[in-house]
Coordinates of N, CA, C and O and ligand atoms in Angstrom, one line a residue:
X1 N 230.5 69.1 27.2 CA 229.3 69.9 27.4 C 229.5 71.3 27.0 O 228.5 72.0 26.8
X2 N 230.7 71.8 26.9 CA 231.0 73.3 26.7 C 230.4 73.7 25.4 O 230.0 74.9 25.3
X3 N 230.3 72.9 24.4 CA 229.8 73.3 23.1 C 228.4 73.0 22.9 O 227.9 73.2 21.7
X4 N 227.7 72.6 23.9 CA 226.2 72.3 23.7 C 225.5 73.6 24.0 O 225.6 74.2 25.1
X5 N 224.6 74.0 23.1 CA 223.8 75.2 23.4 C 222.7 74.8 24.4 O 222.0 73.8 24.2
X6 N 222.7 75.6 25.4 CA 221.7 75.3 26.5 C 220.8 76.5 26.7 O 221.3 77.6 26.8
X7 N 219.5 76.3 26.7 CA 218.6 77.4 26.9 C 217.8 77.3 28.2 O 217.5 76.2 28.6
X8 N 217.6 78.4 28.8 CA 216.8 78.4 30.0 C 216.2 79.8 30.2 O 216.6 80.7 29.5
X9 N 215.2 79.9 31.0 CA 214.5 81.2 31.2 C 215.1 81.8 32.5 O 215.2 81.1 33.5
X10 N 215.4 83.0 32.5 CA 215.8 83.7 33.7 C 214.6 83.9 34.6 O 213.5 84.1 34.1
X11 N 214.8 84.0 35.9 CA 213.7 84.2 36.9 C 213.7 85.7 37.2 O 214.1 86.1 38.3
X12 N 213.4 86.5 36.2 CA 213.4 87.9 36.4 C 212.3 88.5 35.6 O 212.0 88.1 34.5
X13 N 211.6 89.5 36.2 CA 210.4 90.0 35.6 C 210.6 91.0 34.4 O 209.8 91.1 33.5
X14 N 211.8 91.7 34.4 CA 212.1 92.6 33.3 C 210.8 93.3 32.8 O 210.1 94.0 33.6
X15 N 210.4 93.2 31.5 CA 209.2 93.9 31.0 C 208.0 92.9 30.9 O 207.1 93.2 30.1
X16 N 208.1 91.8 31.6 CA 207.0 90.8 31.5 C 205.7 91.3 32.1 O 205.7 92.0 33.1
X17 N 204.6 91.0 31.5 CA 203.3 91.2 32.1 C 202.7 89.9 32.7 O 202.6 88.9 31.9
X18 N 202.4 89.9 33.9 CA 201.9 88.6 34.5 C 200.5 88.8 35.1 O 200.2 89.8 35.8
X19 N 199.7 87.9 34.7 CA 198.3 87.8 35.2 C 198.2 86.8 36.3 O 198.6 85.6 36.1
X20 N 197.7 87.2 37.5 CA 197.4 86.2 38.5 C 195.9 86.0 38.5 O 195.1 86.9 38.6
X21 N 195.5 84.7 38.3 CA 194.1 84.4 38.4 C 193.8 83.6 39.6 O 194.5 82.6 39.8
X22 N 193.0 84.1 40.5 CA 192.9 83.5 41.8 C 191.4 83.3 42.1 O 190.6 84.1 41.8
X23 N 191.2 82.1 42.7 CA 189.8 81.8 43.1 C 189.4 82.3 44.5 O 190.3 82.5 45.3
X24 N 188.1 82.6 44.7 CA 187.7 83.1 46.0 C 187.3 82.0 47.0 O 187.3 82.2 48.2
X25 N 187.1 80.8 46.5 CA 186.8 79.7 47.4 C 188.0 79.4 48.3 O 189.1 79.4 47.8
X26 N 187.7 79.2 49.5 CA 188.8 79.0 50.5 C 189.7 80.3 50.5 O 191.0 80.2 50.5
X27 N 189.0 81.4 50.5 CA 189.7 82.7 50.4 C 190.8 83.0 51.4 O 191.8 83.5 51.1
X28 N 190.6 82.5 52.6 CA 191.6 82.8 53.7 C 192.9 82.2 53.3 O 194.0 82.7 53.6
X29 N 192.9 81.0 52.6 CA 194.1 80.4 52.1 C 194.6 81.0 50.8 O 195.8 81.4 50.7
X30 N 193.7 81.2 49.9 CA 194.1 81.7 48.6 C 194.7 83.1 48.7 O 195.7 83.4 48.0
X31 N 194.2 83.9 49.6 CA 194.8 85.3 49.7 C 196.3 85.2 50.1 O 197.0 86.1 49.6
X32 N 196.7 84.2 50.9 CA 198.1 84.1 51.2 C 198.9 83.6 50.0 O 200.1 84.0 49.9
X33 N 198.3 82.8 49.1 CA 199.0 82.5 47.9 C 199.1 83.7 47.0 O 200.2 83.9 46.4
X34 N 198.1 84.5 46.9 CA 198.2 85.7 46.1 C 199.3 86.7 46.7 O 200.1 87.2 45.9
X35 N 199.3 86.8 48.0 CA 200.3 87.7 48.6 C 201.7 87.1 48.3 O 202.6 87.9 47.9
X36 N 201.9 85.8 48.4 CA 203.2 85.2 48.1 C 203.6 85.4 46.7 O 204.7 85.7 46.4
X37 N 202.6 85.3 45.8 CA 202.9 85.4 44.3 C 203.3 86.9 44.0 O 204.3 87.1 43.3
X38 N 202.6 87.8 44.5 CA 202.9 89.2 44.3 C 204.2 89.6 44.9 O 205.1 90.2 44.2
X39 N 204.5 89.2 46.1 CA 205.8 89.5 46.7 C 206.9 88.9 45.9 O 207.9 89.6 45.7
X40 N 206.8 87.7 45.4 CA 207.8 87.0 44.6 C 208.1 87.8 43.3 O 209.2 88.0 42.9
X41 N 207.0 88.2 42.7 CA 207.1 89.0 41.4 C 207.8 90.3 41.7 O 208.7 90.7 40.9
X42 N 207.4 91.0 42.8 CA 208.0 92.3 43.1 C 209.5 92.1 43.4 O 210.4 92.9 43.0
X43 N 209.8 91.1 44.1 CA 211.2 90.8 44.5 C 212.1 90.4 43.3 O 213.3 90.4 43.4
X44 N 211.4 90.0 42.2 CA 212.2 89.6 41.1 C 212.1 90.6 40.0 O 212.2 90.3 38.8
X45 N 211.8 91.9 40.4 CA 211.9 93.0 39.4 C 210.7 93.5 38.8 O 210.7 94.4 38.0
X46 N 209.5 92.9 39.1 CA 208.3 93.5 38.5 C 207.9 94.8 39.2 O 208.1 95.0 40.4
X47 N 207.3 95.7 38.4 CA 206.6 96.8 39.0 C 205.1 96.5 39.1 O 204.6 95.5 38.4
X48 N 204.4 97.2 40.0 CA 203.0 96.8 40.2 C 202.2 96.9 38.9 O 201.2 96.2 38.8
X49 N 202.6 97.8 38.0 CA 201.8 97.9 36.8 C 202.0 96.7 35.8 O 201.2 96.6 34.9
X50 N 202.9 95.9 36.1 CA 203.1 94.7 35.3 C 202.3 93.5 35.8 O 202.3 92.5 35.1
X51 N 201.6 93.7 36.9 CA 200.8 92.6 37.5 C 199.3 93.0 37.4 O 198.9 94.1 37.7
X52 N 198.6 92.0 37.0 CA 197.1 92.1 37.0 C 196.5 91.0 37.8 O 197.0 89.8 37.7
X53 N 195.6 91.2 38.7 CA 194.9 90.1 39.5 C 193.5 90.0 39.1 O 192.7 91.0 39.0
X54 N 193.1 88.8 38.7 CA 191.7 88.5 38.2 C 191.1 87.5 39.2 O 191.8 86.5 39.5
X55 N 189.9 87.7 39.7 CA 189.3 86.8 40.6 C 188.2 86.0 39.9 O 187.5 86.5 39.1
X56 N 188.2 84.7 40.3 CA 187.1 83.8 39.8 C 186.5 83.1 41.0 O 187.1 83.1 42.1
X57 N 185.3 82.5 40.8 CA 184.6 81.9 42.0 C 185.4 80.8 42.6 O 185.7 80.8 43.8
X58 N 185.7 79.7 41.8 CA 186.4 78.6 42.4 C 187.4 78.0 41.5 O 187.6 78.5 40.3
X59 N 188.2 77.0 42.0 CA 189.3 76.4 41.2 C 188.7 75.8 39.9 O 189.4 75.8 38.8
X60 N 187.5 75.3 39.9 CA 186.9 74.6 38.7 C 186.8 75.7 37.6 O 186.9 75.3 36.4
X61 N 186.6 76.9 38.0 CA 186.4 78.0 37.0 C 187.7 78.6 36.5 O 187.7 79.5 35.5
X62 N 188.8 78.2 37.0 CA 190.1 78.9 36.6 C 190.4 78.6 35.1 O 190.8 79.6 34.4
X63 N 190.3 77.4 34.6 CA 190.7 77.2 33.2 C 189.9 78.0 32.2 O 190.5 78.5 31.2
X64 N 188.6 78.2 32.4 CA 187.7 78.9 31.5 C 188.2 80.4 31.4 O 188.3 80.9 30.3
X65 N 188.5 81.0 32.5 CA 189.0 82.4 32.5 C 190.5 82.4 32.0 O 190.8 83.3 31.3
X66 N 191.3 81.5 32.5 CA 192.7 81.5 32.1 C 192.8 81.4 30.5 O 193.6 82.1 29.9
X67 N 192.0 80.6 29.9 CA 192.0 80.5 28.5 C 191.7 81.8 27.8 O 192.4 82.2 26.8
X68 N 190.7 82.5 28.3 CA 190.3 83.8 27.7 C 191.4 84.8 27.9 O 191.8 85.6 27.0
X69 N 192.0 84.8 29.1 CA 193.1 85.8 29.4 C 194.3 85.5 28.5 O 194.9 86.4 27.9
X70 N 194.6 84.2 28.4 CA 195.8 83.9 27.5 C 195.5 84.2 26.1 O 196.4 84.8 25.4
X71 N 194.3 84.0 25.6 CA 194.0 84.3 24.2 C 194.0 85.8 23.9 O 194.3 86.2 22.8
X72 N 193.8 86.6 24.9 CA 193.7 88.0 24.7 C 195.1 88.7 24.6 O 195.2 89.8 24.3
X73 N 196.1 87.9 24.8 CA 197.5 88.4 24.7 C 197.8 89.5 25.6 O 198.7 90.4 25.4
X74 N 197.0 89.7 26.7 CA 197.3 90.8 27.7 C 198.4 90.5 28.6 O 198.8 91.3 29.4
X75 N 199.0 89.3 28.6 CA 200.1 88.9 29.5 C 201.0 87.9 28.9 O 200.7 87.3 27.9
X76 N 202.2 87.8 29.5 CA 203.2 86.9 29.0 C 203.1 85.5 29.7 O 203.7 84.5 29.2
X77 N 202.5 85.5 30.8 CA 202.4 84.3 31.6 C 201.2 84.5 32.6 O 200.9 85.6 33.0
X78 N 200.7 83.4 33.0 CA 199.6 83.4 34.0 C 200.0 82.6 35.2 O 200.6 81.5 35.1
X79 N 199.6 83.1 36.4 CA 199.8 82.3 37.6 C 198.4 81.9 38.1 O 197.6 82.8 38.4
X80 N 198.0 80.7 38.1 CA 196.7 80.2 38.5 C 196.7 79.8 40.0 O 197.5 78.9 40.3
X81 N 195.9 80.4 40.8 CA 196.0 80.2 42.3 C 194.6 79.7 42.8 O 193.6 80.3 42.5
X82 N 194.6 78.7 43.6 CA 193.4 78.3 44.2 C 193.7 77.2 45.3 O 194.9 76.9 45.6
X83 N 192.7 76.8 46.0 CA 192.8 75.8 47.0 C 191.6 74.9 47.0 O 190.5 75.3 47.2
X84 N 191.9 73.6 46.7 CA 190.8 72.6 46.8 C 191.1 71.7 47.9 O 192.2 71.1 48.0
X85 N 190.1 71.6 48.8 CA 190.3 70.8 50.0 C 189.3 69.7 50.1 O 188.1 69.9 49.9
X86 N 189.8 68.4 50.3 CA 188.9 67.3 50.2 C 187.8 67.3 51.2 O 188.0 67.7 52.3
X87 N 186.6 66.9 50.7 CA 185.4 66.8 51.6 C 185.0 65.4 51.7 O 185.8 64.5 51.4
X88 N 183.7 65.2 52.0 CA 183.2 63.8 52.2 C 182.7 63.2 50.9 O 182.4 62.0 50.9
X89 N 182.7 63.9 49.8 CA 182.1 63.4 48.6 C 183.2 63.4 47.5 O 184.2 64.1 47.7
X90 N 182.9 62.8 46.3 CA 183.9 62.8 45.2 C 184.0 64.2 44.5 O 184.8 64.3 43.6
X91 N 183.3 65.2 45.0 CA 183.4 66.6 44.4 C 184.8 67.0 44.2 O 185.1 67.6 43.2
X92 N 185.6 66.8 45.2 CA 187.0 67.2 45.2 C 187.7 66.7 43.9 O 188.4 67.5 43.2
X93 N 187.5 65.5 43.6 CA 188.1 64.9 42.4 C 187.7 65.5 41.1 O 188.5 65.8 40.2
X94 N 186.4 65.9 41.0 CA 185.9 66.6 39.8 C 186.6 68.0 39.7 O 187.0 68.4 38.6
X95 N 186.6 68.7 40.8 CA 187.1 70.0 40.7 C 188.6 70.0 40.4 O 189.1 70.7 39.5
X96 N 189.4 69.1 41.0 CA 190.8 69.0 40.8 C 191.1 68.6 39.4 O 192.0 69.2 38.7
X97 N 190.4 67.6 38.9 CA 190.8 67.1 37.5 C 190.4 68.1 36.5 O 191.2 68.4 35.5
X98 N 189.3 68.8 36.6 CA 188.9 69.8 35.6 C 189.9 71.0 35.7 O 190.4 71.5 34.7
X99 N 190.3 71.3 36.9 CA 191.2 72.5 37.1 C 192.6 72.2 36.5 O 193.1 72.9 35.7
X100 N 193.1 71.0 36.8 CA 194.5 70.7 36.4 C 194.6 70.5 34.9 O 195.4 71.1 34.2
X101 N 193.7 69.6 34.4 CA 193.8 69.3 33.0 C 193.3 70.5 32.1 O 193.8 70.8 31.1
X102 N 192.3 71.3 32.6 CA 191.9 72.5 31.9 C 192.9 73.5 31.8 O 193.1 74.2 30.7
X103 N 193.7 73.7 32.9 CA 194.7 74.7 32.8 C 195.9 74.3 31.9 O 196.4 75.1 31.1
X104 N 196.2 73.0 31.9 CA 197.2 72.5 31.0 C 196.8 72.6 29.5 O 197.6 73.1 28.7
X105 N 195.5 72.3 29.3 CA 195.0 72.5 27.9 C 195.0 73.9 27.4 O 195.4 74.2 26.3
X106 N 194.7 74.8 28.3 CA 194.6 76.2 28.0 C 196.0 76.7 27.6 O 196.2 77.5 26.7
X107 N 197.0 76.3 28.4 CA 198.4 76.7 28.1 C 198.9 76.1 26.8 O 199.4 76.8 25.9
X108 N 198.6 74.8 26.6 CA 199.0 74.2 25.3 C 198.4 74.8 24.1 O 199.0 75.1 23.1
X109 N 197.1 75.1 24.2 CA 196.3 75.6 23.1 C 196.7 77.1 22.7 O 196.6 77.5 21.6
X110 N 197.0 77.9 23.8 CA 197.3 79.3 23.5 C 198.8 79.6 23.4 O 199.1 80.7 22.9
X111 N 199.6 78.7 23.9 CA 201.1 79.0 23.9 C 201.5 80.0 25.0 O 202.7 80.4 25.1
X112 N 200.6 80.3 25.9 CA 200.9 81.2 27.1 C 201.2 80.3 28.3 O 200.3 79.5 28.6
X113 N 202.3 80.4 28.9 CA 202.6 79.5 30.1 C 201.6 79.8 31.2 O 201.3 81.0 31.5
X114 N 201.1 78.8 31.9 CA 200.2 78.9 33.0 C 200.8 78.1 34.2 O 200.8 76.9 34.1
X115 N 201.3 78.8 35.2 CA 201.9 78.1 36.3 C 200.8 77.6 37.2 O 199.8 78.4 37.5
X116 N 200.9 76.4 37.7 CA 199.8 75.7 38.5 C 200.1 76.0 40.0 O 200.9 75.3 40.6
X117 N 199.4 76.9 40.5 CA 199.6 77.2 41.9 C 198.3 76.9 42.7 O 197.8 77.7 43.5
X118 N 197.7 75.8 42.4 CA 196.4 75.4 43.0 C 196.7 74.3 44.0 O 197.3 73.2 43.7
X119 N 196.4 74.5 45.3 CA 196.6 73.5 46.3 C 195.5 72.5 46.2 O 194.4 72.8 46.0
X120 N 195.9 71.2 46.3 CA 194.9 70.1 46.3 C 195.3 69.3 47.5 O 196.2 68.5 47.5
X121 N 194.5 69.5 48.6 CA 195.0 68.8 49.9 C 193.8 68.1 50.5 O 192.7 68.3 50.3
X122 N 194.2 67.2 51.4 CA 193.2 66.4 52.2 C 192.7 67.2 53.4 O 191.6 66.9 53.8
X123 N 193.5 68.1 53.9 CA 193.0 68.8 55.1 C 193.3 70.3 55.0 O 194.2 70.7 54.2
X124 N 192.6 71.1 55.8 CA 192.8 72.5 55.9 C 194.3 72.8 56.3 O 195.0 73.7 55.8
X125 N 194.7 72.0 57.3 CA 196.1 72.1 57.8 C 197.1 72.0 56.8 O 198.1 72.8 56.7
X126 N 197.0 71.0 55.9 CA 197.9 70.9 54.8 C 197.9 72.1 53.9 O 199.0 72.5 53.4
X127 N 196.7 72.6 53.7 CA 196.7 73.8 52.8 C 197.3 75.0 53.5 O 198.1 75.8 52.8
X128 N 197.1 75.2 54.8 CA 197.7 76.3 55.5 C 199.2 76.2 55.4 O 200.0 77.2 55.2
X129 N 199.7 75.0 55.6 CA 201.2 74.8 55.6 C 201.8 75.2 54.3 O 203.0 75.6 54.2
X130 N 201.0 75.1 53.2 CA 201.6 75.4 51.8 C 201.3 76.8 51.4 O 201.6 77.2 50.3
X131 N 200.6 77.6 52.3 CA 200.2 79.0 51.9 C 200.9 80.0 52.8 O 200.3 80.8 53.4
X132 N 202.2 79.8 52.9 CA 203.0 80.8 53.7 C 203.4 80.4 55.1 O 203.8 81.2 55.8
X133 N 203.3 79.1 55.4 CA 203.8 78.7 56.7 C 204.9 77.6 56.5 O 205.8 77.8 55.7
X134 N 204.8 76.5 57.2 CA 206.0 75.6 57.2 C 206.4 74.9 55.9 O 207.5 74.5 55.8
X135 N 205.5 74.8 55.0 CA 205.9 74.2 53.7 C 206.0 75.2 52.6 O 205.9 74.9 51.4
X136 N 206.3 76.4 53.0 CA 206.6 77.5 52.0 C 205.3 78.1 51.5 O 204.3 78.1 52.2
X137 N 205.4 78.8 50.3 CA 204.2 79.4 49.8 C 204.2 79.0 48.3 O 205.0 79.4 47.5
X138 N 203.2 78.2 48.0 CA 203.1 77.7 46.6 C 202.7 78.8 45.6 O 202.9 78.6 44.4
X139 N 202.1 79.8 46.1 CA 201.8 81.0 45.2 C 203.1 81.6 44.7 O 203.3 81.9 43.5
X140 N 204.0 81.8 45.7 CA 205.4 82.4 45.3 C 206.1 81.4 44.4 O 206.7 81.9 43.4
X141 N 206.0 80.1 44.6 CA 206.7 79.1 43.8 C 206.2 79.2 42.3 O 206.9 79.2 41.4
X142 N 204.8 79.3 42.2 CA 204.2 79.3 40.9 C 204.6 80.6 40.2 O 204.8 80.6 39.0
X143 N 204.7 81.7 40.9 CA 205.0 83.0 40.3 C 206.4 82.9 39.7 O 206.6 83.4 38.5
X144 N 207.3 82.3 40.4 CA 208.7 82.2 39.8 C 208.7 81.3 38.6 O 209.5 81.6 37.6
X145 N 207.9 80.2 38.6 CA 207.8 79.4 37.4 C 207.3 80.2 36.2 O 207.8 80.0 35.1
X146 N 206.3 81.0 36.5 CA 205.7 81.8 35.4 C 206.8 82.7 34.8 O 206.9 82.8 33.6
X147 N 207.6 83.3 35.6 CA 208.7 84.2 35.1 C 209.7 83.4 34.2 O 210.0 83.8 33.1
X148 N 210.1 82.2 34.8 CA 211.1 81.4 34.1 C 210.5 80.9 32.7 O 211.2 81.0 31.7
X149 N 209.3 80.5 32.7 CA 208.7 80.0 31.5 C 208.5 81.1 30.5 O 208.7 80.9 29.3
X150 N 208.0 82.3 30.9 CA 207.8 83.4 30.0 C 209.1 83.8 29.4 O 209.2 84.0 28.1
X151 N 210.2 83.9 30.1 CA 211.5 84.2 29.6 C 212.0 83.1 28.7 O 212.6 83.4 27.6
X152 N 211.8 81.9 29.0 CA 212.2 80.8 28.1 C 211.5 80.8 26.8 O 212.1 80.6 25.8
X153 N 210.2 81.1 26.8 CA 209.4 81.2 25.6 C 210.0 82.3 24.7 O 210.1 82.1 23.5
X154 N 210.5 83.4 25.2 CA 211.1 84.4 24.4 C 212.4 84.0 23.8 O 212.7 84.2 22.6
X155 N 213.2 83.2 24.6 CA 214.4 82.7 24.0 C 214.2 81.7 22.9 O 214.9 81.6 22.0
X156 N 213.1 80.9 23.1 CA 212.8 79.9 22.0 C 212.4 80.5 20.8 O 212.5 79.9 19.7
X157 N 211.9 81.7 20.9 CA 211.3 82.4 19.7 C 212.4 83.0 18.8 O 212.2 83.4 17.7
X158 N 213.7 83.1 19.3 CA 214.7 83.7 18.4 C 215.6 82.6 17.8 O 215.7 81.5 18.2
Ligands
INI1 N1 186.3 75.3 44.6 C1 187.5 75.5 45.1 O1 188.3 76.3 44.6 N2 187.9 74.7 46.2 C2 187.1 73.8 46.8 O2 187.6 73.1 47.7 C3 185.8 73.6 46.2 N3 185.0 72.6 46.8 O3 185.4 71.9 47.7 O4 183.8 72.5 46.4 C4 185.4 74.4 45.1 N4 184.2 74.3 44.6 C5 183.6 75.2 43.7 C6 184.1 75.1 42.2 O5 185.4 75.4 42.1 C7 183.3 76.0 41.3 O6 183.4 77.3 41.6 C8 181.8 75.6 41.3 O7 181.6 74.2 41.1 C9 181.0 76.4 40.1 O8 181.6 76.2 38.8

């Protein structure tokens, strides 16, 4: 294995510009994801000027804005944050599928990494657990993925 070239991205902010795109729907939960993401970026070397936070109405709307932000080249990676909580109708499935596949398509089409920090849960309790309580903070996890992928993209370019 010693002679095999191995590439990975460091989890360090260095000179990276990171855009956090966060939905306002289920705001009480999403704000904790935003806090977790910002905290993780700062702890991994980002300065506040390297971070931009953009708000959108709901998770369904994240891909539309993420695509525009990615195409504008204003950042090296995007952290998409939201919380979709199942209700009594199939609405949940439409919002989740548009959000997940739309974000993946936006990343593929633009070449800008978009970390998926959108909770998709059956209950409010499950969402709270993943937004800074007993199951960690998925906003922080997504922020670290954004750093790793942005740095990996730079390594792949040389
Ligand atoms: N948006 C969310 O982010 N989470 C939800 O749980 C949710 N539910 O349940 O309806 C939700 N709906 C709004 C949607 O994301 C769009 O903002 C709206 O459809 C307008 O495009």
